[in-house]
Short mmCIF file of C-alpha atoms in Angstrom, two decimals:
data_model
loop_
_atom_site.label_atom_id
_atom_site.label_comp_id
_atom_site.label_asym_id
_atom_site.label_seq_id
_atom_site.Cartn_x
_atom_site.Cartn_y
_atom_site.Cartn_z
CA MET L 1 11.50 4.74 -13.80
CA LYS L 2 12.58 2.19 -11.22
CA GLU L 3 14.96 3.03 -8.39
CA VAL L 4 17.51 0.39 -9.31
CA SER L 5 17.61 0.86 -13.09
CA LEU L 6 20.63 3.17 -13.16
CA GLN L 7 22.58 0.97 -10.76
CA LYS L 8 21.89 -2.12 -12.87
CA ILE L 9 23.16 -0.37 -15.99
CA TYR L 10 26.39 0.75 -14.34
CA SER L 11 26.94 -2.62 -12.65
CA ALA L 12 26.62 -4.36 -16.02
CA LEU L 13 29.53 -2.29 -17.34
CA GLY L 14 31.91 -4.23 -15.14
CA SER L 15 34.96 -2.01 -14.71
CA ARG L 16 35.15 1.28 -12.84
CA GLY L 17 36.74 2.95 -15.85
CA LEU L 18 33.73 2.14 -18.02
CA ARG L 19 31.32 3.35 -15.32
CA ILE L 20 33.10 6.66 -14.97
CA ALA L 21 33.18 7.06 -18.76
CA ALA L 22 29.44 6.36 -18.90
CA LEU L 23 28.76 8.96 -16.21
CA LYS L 24 30.89 11.57 -17.99
CA THR L 25 29.14 10.84 -21.28
CA ALA L 26 25.73 11.17 -19.66
CA GLU L 27 26.74 14.52 -18.19
CA LEU L 28 28.09 15.72 -21.53
CA PHE L 29 24.79 14.99 -23.29
CA GLY L 30 22.62 16.40 -20.49
CA ILE L 31 21.26 13.01 -19.41
CA HIS L 32 19.99 12.69 -15.84
CA ASN L 33 22.76 10.71 -14.16
CA LEU L 34 23.06 11.69 -10.48
CA LEU L 35 21.90 10.05 -7.30
CA VAL L 36 20.96 13.03 -5.13
CA ARG L 37 20.25 12.59 -1.43
CA MET L 38 19.29 15.50 0.76
CA ASP L 39 17.77 16.57 4.04
CA THR L 40 15.70 19.72 4.49
CA ASN L 41 16.11 19.44 8.27
CA ASN L 42 18.17 17.62 10.91
CA LEU L 43 15.22 16.98 13.22
CA CYS L 44 12.95 14.09 14.19
CA ASN L 45 9.80 13.58 16.22
CA LEU L 46 10.98 10.17 17.49
CA ASP L 47 13.95 8.83 19.44
CA CYS L 48 14.89 5.52 17.82
CA ARG L 49 17.30 3.38 19.79
CA MET L 50 19.69 2.52 16.94
CA CYS L 51 19.78 5.95 15.29
CA PRO L 52 23.09 7.84 15.51
CA GLU L 53 21.27 11.02 14.50
CA ALA L 54 19.06 10.69 17.60
CA THR L 55 22.21 10.50 19.72
CA ALA L 56 23.55 13.62 18.02
CA ARG L 57 20.30 15.49 18.61
CA ARG L 58 20.59 14.83 22.35
CA SER L 59 24.11 16.27 22.53
CA LYS L 60 24.76 19.63 24.15
CA GLY L 61 26.09 21.33 21.04
CA PHE L 62 23.30 20.25 18.70
CA LYS L 63 21.97 23.04 16.49
CA PRO L 64 18.68 22.56 14.60
CA TRP L 65 18.59 23.44 10.91
CA ILE L 66 15.64 23.71 8.54
CA MET L 67 16.15 24.58 4.87
CA LYS L 68 13.88 27.44 3.83
CA LEU L 69 11.68 26.83 0.82
CA ASP L 70 13.37 29.65 -1.12
CA ASP L 71 16.77 28.07 -0.45
CA PHE L 72 15.40 24.70 -1.49
CA LYS L 73 14.28 26.24 -4.79
CA ARG L 74 17.80 27.63 -5.36
CA VAL L 75 19.36 24.24 -4.66
CA ALA L 76 16.80 22.57 -6.92
CA ARG L 77 17.67 24.88 -9.83
CA GLU L 78 21.34 24.00 -9.46
CA VAL L 79 21.19 20.24 -8.99
CA PHE L 80 17.84 18.65 -9.86
CA PRO L 81 18.25 18.99 -13.66
CA TYR L 82 21.13 16.49 -13.34
CA ALA L 83 19.33 14.05 -11.03
CA HIS L 84 18.20 10.57 -12.03
CA VAL L 85 17.28 9.49 -8.50
CA LEU L 86 16.29 12.03 -5.83
CA TYR L 87 15.73 11.36 -2.14
CA LEU L 88 14.21 14.37 -0.37
CA SER L 89 15.01 13.11 3.12
CA CYS L 90 17.50 10.65 4.58
CA ALA L 91 18.69 11.33 8.14
CA GLY L 92 16.00 13.81 9.22
CA GLU L 93 12.24 13.29 9.43
CA ALA L 94 10.78 14.82 6.28
CA PHE L 95 7.67 16.25 7.93
CA MET L 96 9.58 18.17 10.57
CA THR L 97 10.02 20.68 7.74
CA GLN L 98 6.87 22.80 7.91
CA GLY L 99 5.05 22.83 4.58
CA PHE L 100 6.97 19.86 3.22
CA VAL L 101 4.22 19.41 0.64
CA GLY L 102 5.52 22.55 -1.07
CA TYR L 103 9.02 21.06 -1.30
CA VAL L 104 7.57 17.92 -2.88
CA LYS L 105 5.76 20.00 -5.50
CA VAL L 106 8.95 21.88 -6.39
CA ALA L 107 10.88 18.62 -6.75
CA ALA L 108 8.16 17.10 -8.93
CA SER L 109 8.31 20.06 -11.32
CA TYR L 110 11.83 18.99 -12.40
CA LYS L 111 10.61 15.65 -13.79
CA VAL L 112 13.35 13.66 -12.07
CA PRO L 113 12.80 10.03 -13.14
CA PHE L 114 12.69 8.70 -9.57
CA ILE L 115 11.73 10.73 -6.46
CA SER L 116 11.44 9.35 -2.95
CA PHE L 117 11.63 10.49 0.65
CA ALA L 118 12.12 8.68 3.96
CA THR L 119 9.84 9.05 6.96
CA ASN L 120 8.95 7.23 10.15
CA GLY L 121 5.32 7.40 9.04
CA MET L 122 3.90 9.10 12.12
CA LEU L 123 3.18 12.50 10.53
CA ILE L 124 1.74 11.38 7.19
CA ASP L 125 -1.65 12.92 6.46
CA GLU L 126 -4.23 13.10 3.67
CA GLU L 127 -2.68 16.22 2.11
CA ILE L 128 0.76 14.67 1.65
CA VAL L 129 -0.70 11.43 0.30
CA ALA L 130 -2.89 13.31 -2.18
CA THR L 131 0.09 15.43 -3.27
CA CYS L 132 2.29 12.38 -3.82
CA ILE L 133 -0.42 10.72 -5.90
CA GLU L 134 -1.17 13.85 -7.94
CA HIS L 135 2.49 14.57 -8.70
CA ARG L 136 3.39 10.91 -9.23
CA ILE L 137 6.08 10.71 -6.59
CA SER L 138 7.80 7.38 -7.12
CA GLN L 139 8.14 6.12 -3.57
CA VAL L 140 7.57 6.76 0.12
CA ALA L 141 10.11 4.87 2.27
CA ILE L 142 8.90 4.22 5.81
CA SER L 143 11.10 2.98 8.64
CA ALA L 144 9.18 0.33 10.57
CA ASN L 145 11.39 -2.00 12.55
CA ALA L 146 8.86 -4.48 13.93
CA ALA L 147 5.65 -6.36 13.18
CA ARG L 148 4.26 -6.09 16.70
CA ALA L 149 3.24 -3.00 18.65
CA GLU L 150 5.26 -3.71 21.78
CA THR L 151 8.50 -4.25 19.83
CA PHE L 152 7.91 -1.32 17.49
CA GLU L 153 7.22 1.15 20.28
CA ALA L 154 10.14 -0.09 22.40
CA ILE L 155 12.62 0.46 19.55
CA SER L 156 11.18 3.83 18.44
CA SER L 157 10.40 5.95 21.49
CA GLY L 158 7.41 8.18 20.85
CA ALA L 159 6.03 6.08 18.00
CA SER L 160 2.58 4.52 17.75
CA PHE L 161 2.15 1.20 15.95
CA ALA L 162 -1.55 1.90 15.53
CA ARG L 163 -0.74 5.21 13.85
CA LEU L 164 1.70 3.47 11.49
CA LEU L 165 -0.98 1.01 10.39
CA GLU L 166 -3.54 3.80 9.98
CA ASN L 167 -1.20 5.68 7.66
CA LEU L 168 -0.27 2.59 5.66
CA ALA L 169 -3.99 2.02 5.16
CA LEU L 170 -4.44 5.68 4.18
CA ILE L 171 -1.84 5.38 1.43
CA ARG L 172 -3.21 2.03 0.22
CA ASP L 173 -6.83 3.16 0.15
CA SER L 174 -6.09 6.57 -1.38
CA LYS L 175 -4.20 4.96 -4.25
CA LYS L 176 -6.96 2.44 -4.85
CA ALA L 177 -9.60 5.17 -4.88
CA VAL L 178 -7.99 6.85 -7.90
CA GLY L 179 -6.44 3.77 -9.51
CA SER L 180 -2.83 4.89 -8.95
CA LYS L 181 0.19 2.63 -8.47
CA LEU L 182 2.26 5.55 -7.18
CA PRO L 183 3.73 6.26 -4.79
CA GLU L 184 5.09 2.81 -4.09
CA VAL L 185 5.55 2.17 -0.38
CA ARG L 186 8.88 0.74 0.74
CA LEU L 187 9.29 -0.47 4.31
CA ASN L 188 12.77 -0.38 5.85
CA TYR L 189 13.57 -2.85 8.63
CA THR L 190 16.80 -2.94 10.63
CA ILE L 191 17.31 -6.43 12.07
CA SER L 192 18.38 -6.55 15.72
CA LYS L 193 18.06 -8.76 18.80
CA PRO L 194 14.60 -7.45 19.78
CA ASN L 195 12.97 -7.88 16.36
CA TRP L 196 14.65 -10.65 14.35
CA ARG L 197 11.95 -13.18 15.18
CA GLU L 198 9.34 -10.92 13.53
CA VAL L 199 10.88 -10.94 10.04
CA LEU L 200 8.27 -13.24 8.48
CA ASP L 201 5.39 -11.51 10.25
CA PHE L 202 6.69 -8.26 8.79
CA VAL L 203 6.58 -9.65 5.23
CA ASP L 204 2.97 -10.72 5.88
CA LEU L 205 2.14 -7.26 7.24
CA ALA L 206 3.64 -5.65 4.13
CA ASN L 207 1.37 -7.77 1.97
CA GLU L 208 -1.71 -6.72 3.96
CA TYR L 209 -1.02 -3.05 3.19
CA ASP L 210 -0.03 -3.49 -0.50
CA VAL L 211 3.58 -2.52 0.16
CA GLY L 212 5.73 -2.62 -2.97
CA SER L 213 9.10 -3.44 -1.44
CA VAL L 214 10.74 -4.32 1.86
CA GLN L 215 14.37 -3.66 2.68
CA PHE L 216 16.03 -5.65 5.45
CA ARG L 217 19.40 -4.45 6.69
CA PRO L 218 21.60 -5.63 9.53
CA LEU L 219 22.19 -3.66 12.69
CA THR L 220 25.91 -2.97 12.64
CA PRO L 221 28.50 -1.23 14.82
CA PHE L 222 28.67 1.41 12.08
CA ASP L 223 25.33 2.67 13.45
CA ASN L 224 27.51 4.04 16.26
CA THR L 225 25.25 3.88 19.29
CA ARG L 226 25.68 1.83 22.46
CA TRP L 227 22.29 0.22 21.87
CA SER L 228 23.39 -0.86 18.38
CA ILE L 229 26.57 -2.44 19.68
CA GLU L 230 24.69 -4.32 22.41
CA ASN L 231 21.86 -5.50 20.13
CA GLN L 232 23.72 -6.90 17.15
CA LEU L 233 22.88 -10.50 16.39
CA ASP L 234 25.15 -13.23 17.70
CA PRO L 235 26.35 -15.98 15.30
CA GLU L 236 23.49 -18.34 16.14
CA GLU L 237 20.90 -15.59 15.65
CA GLU L 238 22.51 -14.65 12.34
CA ARG L 239 22.21 -18.28 11.22
CA GLN L 240 18.53 -18.36 12.11
CA VAL L 241 17.89 -14.99 10.44
CA ALA L 242 19.47 -16.29 7.22
CA GLY L 243 16.87 -19.06 7.20
CA LEU L 244 14.02 -16.66 7.93
CA LEU L 245 15.11 -14.41 5.11
CA GLU L 246 15.17 -17.31 2.66
CA GLU L 247 11.57 -18.05 3.59
CA GLY L 248 10.88 -14.29 3.43
CA LYS L 249 12.11 -14.25 -0.15
CA ARG L 250 9.74 -17.07 -1.08
CA ARG L 251 6.78 -15.36 0.58
CA SER L 252 7.56 -11.98 -0.94
CA GLU L 253 7.69 -13.53 -4.42
CA THR L 254 4.28 -15.07 -3.81
CA TYR L 255 2.92 -11.72 -2.64
CA GLY L 256 4.54 -9.75 -5.47
CA ILE L 257 6.70 -7.76 -3.04
CA LYS L 258 10.29 -6.85 -3.93
CA LEU L 259 12.60 -7.98 -1.13
CA LEU L 260 15.61 -5.69 -1.17
CA GLY L 261 18.89 -6.63 0.43
CA HIS L 262 22.04 -4.89 1.50
CA GLY L 263 24.19 -7.39 -0.38
CA GLU L 264 24.79 -8.94 3.03
CA PHE L 265 22.06 -9.38 5.64
CA THR L 266 24.34 -9.60 8.68
CA GLY L 267 26.89 -7.35 10.32
CA LYS L 268 29.50 -10.13 10.03
CA GLY L 269 28.84 -10.39 6.31
CA LEU L 270 29.49 -6.69 5.86
CA ARG L 271 32.67 -6.83 7.92
CA ASP L 272 33.96 -9.84 5.98
CA LYS L 273 33.11 -8.17 2.69
CA GLY L 274 35.40 -5.30 3.57
CA SER L 275 36.00 -2.12 1.63
CA MET L 276 35.15 -1.86 -2.07
CA VAL L 277 37.28 1.21 -2.63
CA ALA L 278 38.69 -0.20 -5.86
CA ASN L 279 35.20 -0.13 -7.43
CA CYS L 280 33.98 3.19 -6.02
CA VAL L 281 32.56 5.82 -8.38
CA TYR L 282 30.80 7.92 -5.76
CA PRO L 283 32.33 11.31 -6.71
CA TRP L 284 31.04 10.92 -10.26
CA TYR L 285 27.39 10.24 -9.44
CA TYR L 286 26.61 10.80 -5.73
CA ARG L 287 25.53 14.11 -4.18
CA TYR L 288 24.33 14.69 -0.62
CA ILE L 289 22.96 18.11 0.38
CA ASP L 290 22.37 18.92 4.04
CA PRO L 291 19.86 21.44 5.50
CA ARG L 292 22.48 24.21 5.27
CA SER L 293 22.87 23.54 1.53
CA MET L 294 26.35 22.07 2.01
CA MET L 295 27.10 19.44 -0.63
CA LYS L 296 29.10 16.22 -0.38
CA ILE L 297 30.21 14.04 -3.28
CA CYS L 298 31.45 11.25 -1.00
CA PRO L 299 29.53 9.99 2.06
CA SER L 300 32.71 9.68 4.13
CA ARG L 301 34.36 13.03 3.35
CA LYS L 302 33.66 16.62 4.24
CA PRO L 303 31.43 18.87 2.06
CA VAL L 304 32.98 20.38 -1.06
CA GLY L 305 30.92 23.58 -1.12
CA ASN L 306 27.73 25.46 -0.29
CA LEU L 307 25.14 25.72 -3.07
CA LEU L 308 23.89 29.06 -1.74
CA GLU L 309 27.38 30.54 -2.14
CA LYS L 310 28.59 28.94 -5.37
CA SER L 311 26.88 27.37 -8.35
CA TYR L 312 26.89 23.63 -8.78
CA VAL L 313 29.14 23.96 -11.84
CA GLU L 314 31.63 26.13 -9.94
CA ILE L 315 31.84 23.62 -7.11
CA MET L 316 32.31 20.67 -9.43
CA ARG L 317 35.11 22.49 -11.30
CA SER L 318 36.92 23.39 -8.08
CA GLU L 319 40.35 22.06 -7.21
CA GLU L 320 38.90 20.45 -4.08
CA VAL L 321 36.62 18.24 -6.17
CA ARG L 322 39.35 17.43 -8.66
CA SER L 323 41.71 16.49 -5.82
CA LEU L 324 39.10 14.24 -4.23
CA LYS L 325 38.53 12.42 -7.52
CA ARG L 326 42.29 11.95 -7.94
CA ASP L 327 42.44 10.41 -4.47
CA VAL L 328 39.70 7.94 -5.30
CA LEU L 329 41.36 6.94 -8.57
CA HIS L 330 45.02 6.93 -7.60
CA ARG L 331 45.31 6.87 -3.80
CA PRO L 332 43.00 4.08 -2.58
CA GLU L 333 44.91 3.88 0.70
CA THR L 334 43.50 7.32 1.60
CA CYS L 335 39.95 6.12 1.06
CA ARG L 336 40.48 2.91 3.01
CA LEU L 337 41.28 4.93 6.11
CA ILE L 338 37.88 6.64 6.15
CA CYS L 339 35.47 4.42 4.22
CA THR L 340 33.52 1.77 6.17
CA PRO L 341 32.38 -1.50 4.58
CA GLN L 342 28.78 -0.42 5.13
CA VAL L 343 29.27 2.67 2.97
CA SER L 344 31.59 1.29 0.33
CA SER L 345 29.53 -1.85 -0.27
CA LEU L 346 26.80 0.39 -1.66
CA ALA L 347 29.03 1.77 -4.42
CA LEU L 348 27.95 1.09 -7.99
#
């Protein structure tokens, strides 16, 4: 099952009312219909310049959290039977959770159509690659924001470009050895002043390591760090990047690589696009679970419950959830106050 299949189906429906009806129908008949994102920790082994989570980790009041495997199993029992797409890490580094292989095996046992996790690629080893191949994990998404060592290591403090390439080769060669197409490797690339000239080199690098897809996204002020604000592209750089990305599309088609976009490739494009509150169906299909087992049904709002304290069904039937859904449907002005274009432009 491809990552984008569900989104394409919902997008084809056109109106938000039809999308919500489709999601409710899927739930009624026990069809996997949720996009579930989660983090089993709030830690990282690197200090990336544009990462707001890295800024938070340096703050005085930061408290580390790691979800225990037993708690992960409880969360899985509650939520994974409803999941169509499951990301096992988003903001934290997956492999900062000791024994992450065990978490992957638990997730795989639920036969979710699409399973992925994000990593910076530094801590990948033979055991995790073998596990992903054996259990047919759909994708490994690796953040790699440069095609040259000096740029890569300047953006991601503590990272090794040589180590990244070694691990990309490990995944490629391990898959070839057993004739497996899975897991697909996706490379994520945030375009900024230091790295925009390396876009085409990055597409070529992806081809060398049999990468399945590359996602370019703009560095925006929504990333909320001083470095991000200072290193956004200026209008002339955005113009040149647009041309590079057009050539990148042509190259990626030749290589057989999927080039994924954000809808807009520049910060200005996202700002001009504005909020898409009127089309949002997040509360009907999106779930984010943090390392404490707190669950959100909207990226911009507070959690609606803890899955270790209440069942998933209890939380979803709560007045808090019903009120949030009413806000989204009937009080769009409330959503516009808290929803950024970067978030809302991802709505189905």
